[in-house]
């Protein structure tokens, strides 16, 4: 074996091990030098990114990869803790590591005046580890453990600005919601274990019979993971948490939220993949019921997110409600796929939904970075107190306009490409849904036009006369996101052919996932 | 009937915990409610692995005359429960420290008054 | 590489950019027909508010929460309902979770 | 938290070594008996909490630096991952048990059945237990210490 093959073989473990090790090295390193600490964080996340890249090239060319922990020879994998990396997992990992690297670059200037940065970086790296773990694990109990780690780490990070009462309140709400959700996930895992004597996702998927208990498990997992992903009407923690966490942290919490969304995908398409079409009740197959439940919740999310965002005056909270709407679009795509499983447009909807994951991360991330830049230079949260910033913050304004057009789904930016796929496929299921989605997208544009006017245009306010442009590292982070947004908008096929189509195929073709583990005996 | 009692206790604990979270006003009581749910779930996992007359699943130091692994209780649910307890301690500590800080900032523990973030 | 097929339609950013570019050229050409009567530094550049004096920048700037006043006022009933829903109370967050769980249990139980 | 009476202090003085010893026993025998790093660490930390109750939290806070405990916690976690990475180096798999069956430290293969427990078994498991033990002792102690100190010093009614 060459060195490259050895590295690829071990990269699923190293992708988790490197951020975890550097998280705990962080308190020791930050004693030496603050600059060294920042460089170390960026370097370690960059190294993790390299391993993910290696893994991605391998997984996309030669199929899923299984890594079994602690076994010298890879026998009886079903009773071992294992990681199973397939195209959708690697797609999520790419999103996570991209958000993490940009967040660390952004925190270089954004957080440099704060205390307790060693703990900040430790928790940040732990959060990245947990999100990556959720995306790679092939063991449902490990999924729960990583879910809890992400909940603890993100709660501590939301409360990072501990001098603000609201940050504490948001963190408390988040941890109550997450802790109860995670306990229900554990309950569901216990029920599955009691029935099938296994914790391995592939083994469970093969054995699943859709009994009465499996129904309970399905509902619990769907609702809890939906809640963690920000599905209405259980979305209320999301604007609180997003609005009060430091924006660099919010980027990583977005990746944890998207990992929960990935959990929903995994539960529906892989765990219950065998029974989706076979179990019937009153002439309705199971997938139609799940699909329409998801569609209804998604439409509610889009409407509530958009309508509530319109009346917000706190910039970050406004973006939080927009994030709820964007999650709604993703669930709309997934719901359409599940409801119309087998139809040709179902695949298109799934591709649109998966591409929208990436676009949501980029657009909402960029908006939060812009909001953070405004907060950094003005120390004001409310849109009512700012105005005329375009005169002094030229680059930030340009980045904001890119984000605005992208998040509202205007061509030729990235938001349009995924929303185009979603609209076209949803229209074939039910035209009304598509019309509602388009109308809400227009409302999104209206919301951000309001922000553009209130924050950047208008007369120069005397209170903000000596405002300067944001520091370079923050501009670099925003520029990276804006560049990605334009790139995906101009070359959508580049991303769809290489990343999104394999991911959609991996989800729809769950038999391959199962045989990778079961057939390996 | 007797073997169902643990499961009834599990359901009762989960519902008591949910009741405390939903209808109690004191933050500390909400935290206690979450802990009760956690204990219920842990009890559920332990009950799954129980085997009547079983011994601890350790291969050395077995009581004389036991046949293994037939007479051992299942170790996996116990491992799950231990993990869950460890996580529970971390969550509990975090929640309590947040409650302490919230009390300092808001001057109250009433959950209806701790809602500066609404709408 | 540029054309995105969705099965029932297609999207090509290059064509879009081309059309926008042509539209811009047309617009620029039409603009050239106009007369250039704009002079810098004269009264022309000042804001005209029916003869009233220009007020301070703080008063001139329309605040963010007043921008969509018409929309929010006409949707008053909707917003009252939504405001009632978003109480900000931690217990209610869990209540909504339990409600959704219960509704799904009923749906999946009947179906 | 204020200081308690002399009786409580004396009892705490007597109990503290035993509690710590028992906790360390649980950690060390983690691969043989029920318990392990977390359970033993929790026992030791509860012994420290006993000191905290008997002598006021301020008394303990003066003697033990919170930063040092945090460092210990990091060292415990780093030790755990390092053992896992050593498994990657020596037995070609992450978390690989490279010491088991090697007749080195903790390397004896145990006999199954109704035999006495052999301490010198388990491969890397005891090492991991030690690492987790260090982390849990430091972590739980720092939690209890900071909570007690914060609630006693700065006052509750501002």
GROMACS .gro file of N, CA and C in nm, chain A residues 289-339:
model
  153
  289UNK      N    1  -4.750   0.933   0.313
  289UNK     CA    2  -4.786   0.998   0.439
  289UNK      C    3  -4.669   1.081   0.490
  290UNK      N    4  -4.550   1.020   0.495
  290UNK     CA    5  -4.434   1.096   0.545
  290UNK      C    6  -4.411   1.219   0.460
  291UNK      N    7  -4.420   1.199   0.326
  291UNK     CA    8  -4.394   1.310   0.236
  291UNK      C    9  -4.488   1.426   0.260
  292UNK      N   10  -4.618   1.396   0.273
  292UNK     CA   11  -4.712   1.507   0.289
  292UNK      C   12  -4.701   1.572   0.425
  293UNK      N   13  -4.671   1.492   0.530
  293UNK     CA   14  -4.647   1.553   0.661
  293UNK      C   15  -4.532   1.651   0.653
  294UNK      N   16  -4.423   1.608   0.588
  294UNK     CA   17  -4.307   1.696   0.575
  294UNK      C   18  -4.341   1.819   0.492
  295UNK      N   19  -4.420   1.799   0.386
  295UNK     CA   20  -4.453   1.914   0.301
  295UNK      C   21  -4.534   2.017   0.380
  296UNK      N   22  -4.633   1.968   0.458
  296UNK     CA   23  -4.715   2.063   0.534
  296UNK      C   24  -4.628   2.140   0.634
  297UNK      N   25  -4.543   2.065   0.707
  297UNK     CA   26  -4.457   2.134   0.804
  297UNK      C   27  -4.362   2.231   0.733
  298UNK      N   28  -4.315   2.192   0.614
  298UNK     CA   29  -4.223   2.279   0.541
  298UNK      C   30  -4.291   2.408   0.499
  299UNK      N   31  -4.415   2.395   0.448
  299UNK     CA   32  -4.486   2.516   0.406
  299UNK      C   33  -4.509   2.608   0.526
  300UNK      N   34  -4.546   2.546   0.641
  300UNK     CA   35  -4.564   2.627   0.762
  300UNK      C   36  -4.433   2.697   0.799
  301UNK      N   37  -4.321   2.625   0.788
  301UNK     CA   38  -4.191   2.687   0.819
  301UNK      C   39  -4.163   2.804   0.728
  302UNK      N   40  -4.186   2.784   0.598
  302UNK     CA   41  -4.155   2.892   0.503
  302UNK      C   42  -4.240   3.014   0.537
  303UNK      N   43  -4.372   2.991   0.558
  303UNK     CA   44  -4.460   3.105   0.583
  303UNK      C   45  -4.422   3.176   0.712
  304UNK      N   46  -4.408   3.097   0.820
  304UNK     CA   47  -4.379   3.162   0.949
  304UNK      C   48  -4.244   3.233   0.943
  305UNK      N   49  -4.144   3.165   0.885
  305UNK     CA   50  -4.012   3.226   0.878
  305UNK      C   51  -4.015   3.359   0.807
  306UNK      N   52  -4.082   3.362   0.691
  306UNK     CA   53  -4.082   3.483   0.611
  306UNK      C   54  -4.164   3.593   0.677
  307UNK      N   55  -4.284   3.555   0.726
  307UNK     CA   56  -4.373   3.659   0.780
  307UNK      C   57  -4.314   3.718   0.908
  308UNK      N   58  -4.254   3.631   0.990
  308UNK     CA   59  -4.197   3.684   1.114
  308UNK      C   60  -4.070   3.764   1.087
  309UNK      N   61  -3.995   3.726   0.985
  309UNK     CA   62  -3.873   3.799   0.956
  309UNK      C   63  -3.905   3.942   0.915
  310UNK      N   64  -4.022   3.961   0.854
  310UNK     CA   65  -4.057   4.093   0.803
  310UNK      C   66  -4.068   4.198   0.913
  311UNK      N   67  -4.107   4.157   1.034
  311UNK     CA   68  -4.128   4.258   1.139
  311UNK      C   69  -4.012   4.266   1.236
  312UNK      N   70  -3.904   4.193   1.210
  312UNK     CA   71  -3.793   4.200   1.305
  312UNK      C   72  -3.713   4.328   1.284
  313UNK      N   73  -3.664   4.382   1.393
  313UNK     CA   74  -3.574   4.496   1.378
  313UNK      C   75  -3.431   4.461   1.419
  314UNK      N   76  -3.414   4.350   1.491
  314UNK     CA   77  -3.280   4.303   1.523
  314UNK      C   78  -3.226   4.225   1.403
  315UNK      N   79  -3.111   4.270   1.350
  315UNK     CA   80  -3.062   4.214   1.224
  315UNK      C   81  -3.039   4.064   1.234
  316UNK      N   82  -2.968   4.021   1.341
  316UNK     CA   83  -2.932   3.879   1.347
  316UNK      C   84  -3.056   3.792   1.368
  317UNK      N   85  -3.151   3.844   1.446
  317UNK     CA   86  -3.274   3.769   1.468
  317UNK      C   87  -3.353   3.755   1.337
  318UNK      N   88  -3.350   3.862   1.258
  318UNK     CA   89  -3.415   3.859   1.128
  318UNK      C   90  -3.356   3.749   1.041
  319UNK      N   91  -3.222   3.740   1.042
  319UNK     CA   92  -3.160   3.634   0.962
  319UNK      C   93  -3.197   3.497   1.018
  320UNK      N   94  -3.214   3.490   1.151
  320UNK     CA   95  -3.254   3.364   1.212
  320UNK      C   96  -3.388   3.317   1.157
  321UNK      N   97  -3.486   3.409   1.147
  321UNK     CA   98  -3.615   3.369   1.091
  321UNK      C   99  -3.601   3.332   0.944
  322UNK      N  100  -3.513   3.403   0.872
  322UNK     CA  101  -3.490   3.366   0.732
  322UNK      C  102  -3.435   3.224   0.723
  323UNK      N  103  -3.348   3.190   0.819
  323UNK     CA  104  -3.292   3.054   0.819
  323UNK      C  105  -3.404   2.951   0.837
  324UNK      N  106  -3.506   2.986   0.919
  324UNK     CA  107  -3.620   2.894   0.933
  324UNK      C  108  -3.686   2.872   0.797
  325UNK      N  109  -3.705   2.983   0.723
  325UNK     CA  110  -3.768   2.971   0.592
  325UNK      C  111  -3.684   2.885   0.498
  326UNK      N  112  -3.550   2.905   0.503
  326UNK     CA  113  -3.463   2.827   0.415
  326UNK      C  114  -3.469   2.678   0.448
  327UNK      N  115  -3.475   2.647   0.581
  327UNK     CA  116  -3.490   2.508   0.621
  327UNK      C  117  -3.621   2.453   0.566
  328UNK      N  118  -3.725   2.540   0.564
  328UNK     CA  119  -3.852   2.500   0.506
  328UNK      C  120  -3.837   2.460   0.360
  329UNK      N  121  -3.759   2.537   0.283
  329UNK     CA  122  -3.739   2.500   0.143
  329UNK      C  123  -3.676   2.363   0.130
  330UNK      N  124  -3.577   2.337   0.218
  330UNK     CA  125  -3.512   2.206   0.209
  330UNK      C  126  -3.611   2.095   0.239
  331UNK      N  127  -3.693   2.117   0.345
  331UNK     CA  128  -3.789   2.012   0.379
  331UNK      C  129  -3.894   1.997   0.272
  332UNK      N  130  -3.928   2.107   0.203
  332UNK     CA  131  -4.024   2.099   0.093
  332UNK      C  132  -3.970   2.007  -0.014
  333UNK      N  133  -3.842   2.025  -0.048
  333UNK     CA  134  -3.782   1.940  -0.151
  333UNK      C  135  -3.781   1.795  -0.106
  334UNK      N  136  -3.743   1.772   0.020
  334UNK     CA  137  -3.735   1.634   0.067
  334UNK      C  138  -3.874   1.571   0.072
  335UNK      N  139  -3.972   1.652   0.120
  335UNK     CA  140  -4.108   1.601   0.126
  335UNK      C  141  -4.159   1.562  -0.012
  336UNK      N  142  -4.130   1.647  -0.112
  336UNK     CA  143  -4.172   1.615  -0.249
  336UNK      C  144  -4.108   1.485  -0.296
  337UNK      N  145  -3.977   1.472  -0.266
  337UNK     CA  146  -3.909   1.350  -0.307
  337UNK      C  147  -3.976   1.227  -0.247
  338UNK      N  148  -4.005   1.237  -0.115
  338UNK     CA  149  -4.060   1.119  -0.047
  338UNK      C  150  -4.201   1.092  -0.095
  339UNK      N  151  -4.281   1.199  -0.113
  339UNK     CA  152  -4.420   1.179  -0.151
  339UNK      C  153  -4.431   1.120  -0.290
   0.00000   0.00000   0.00000
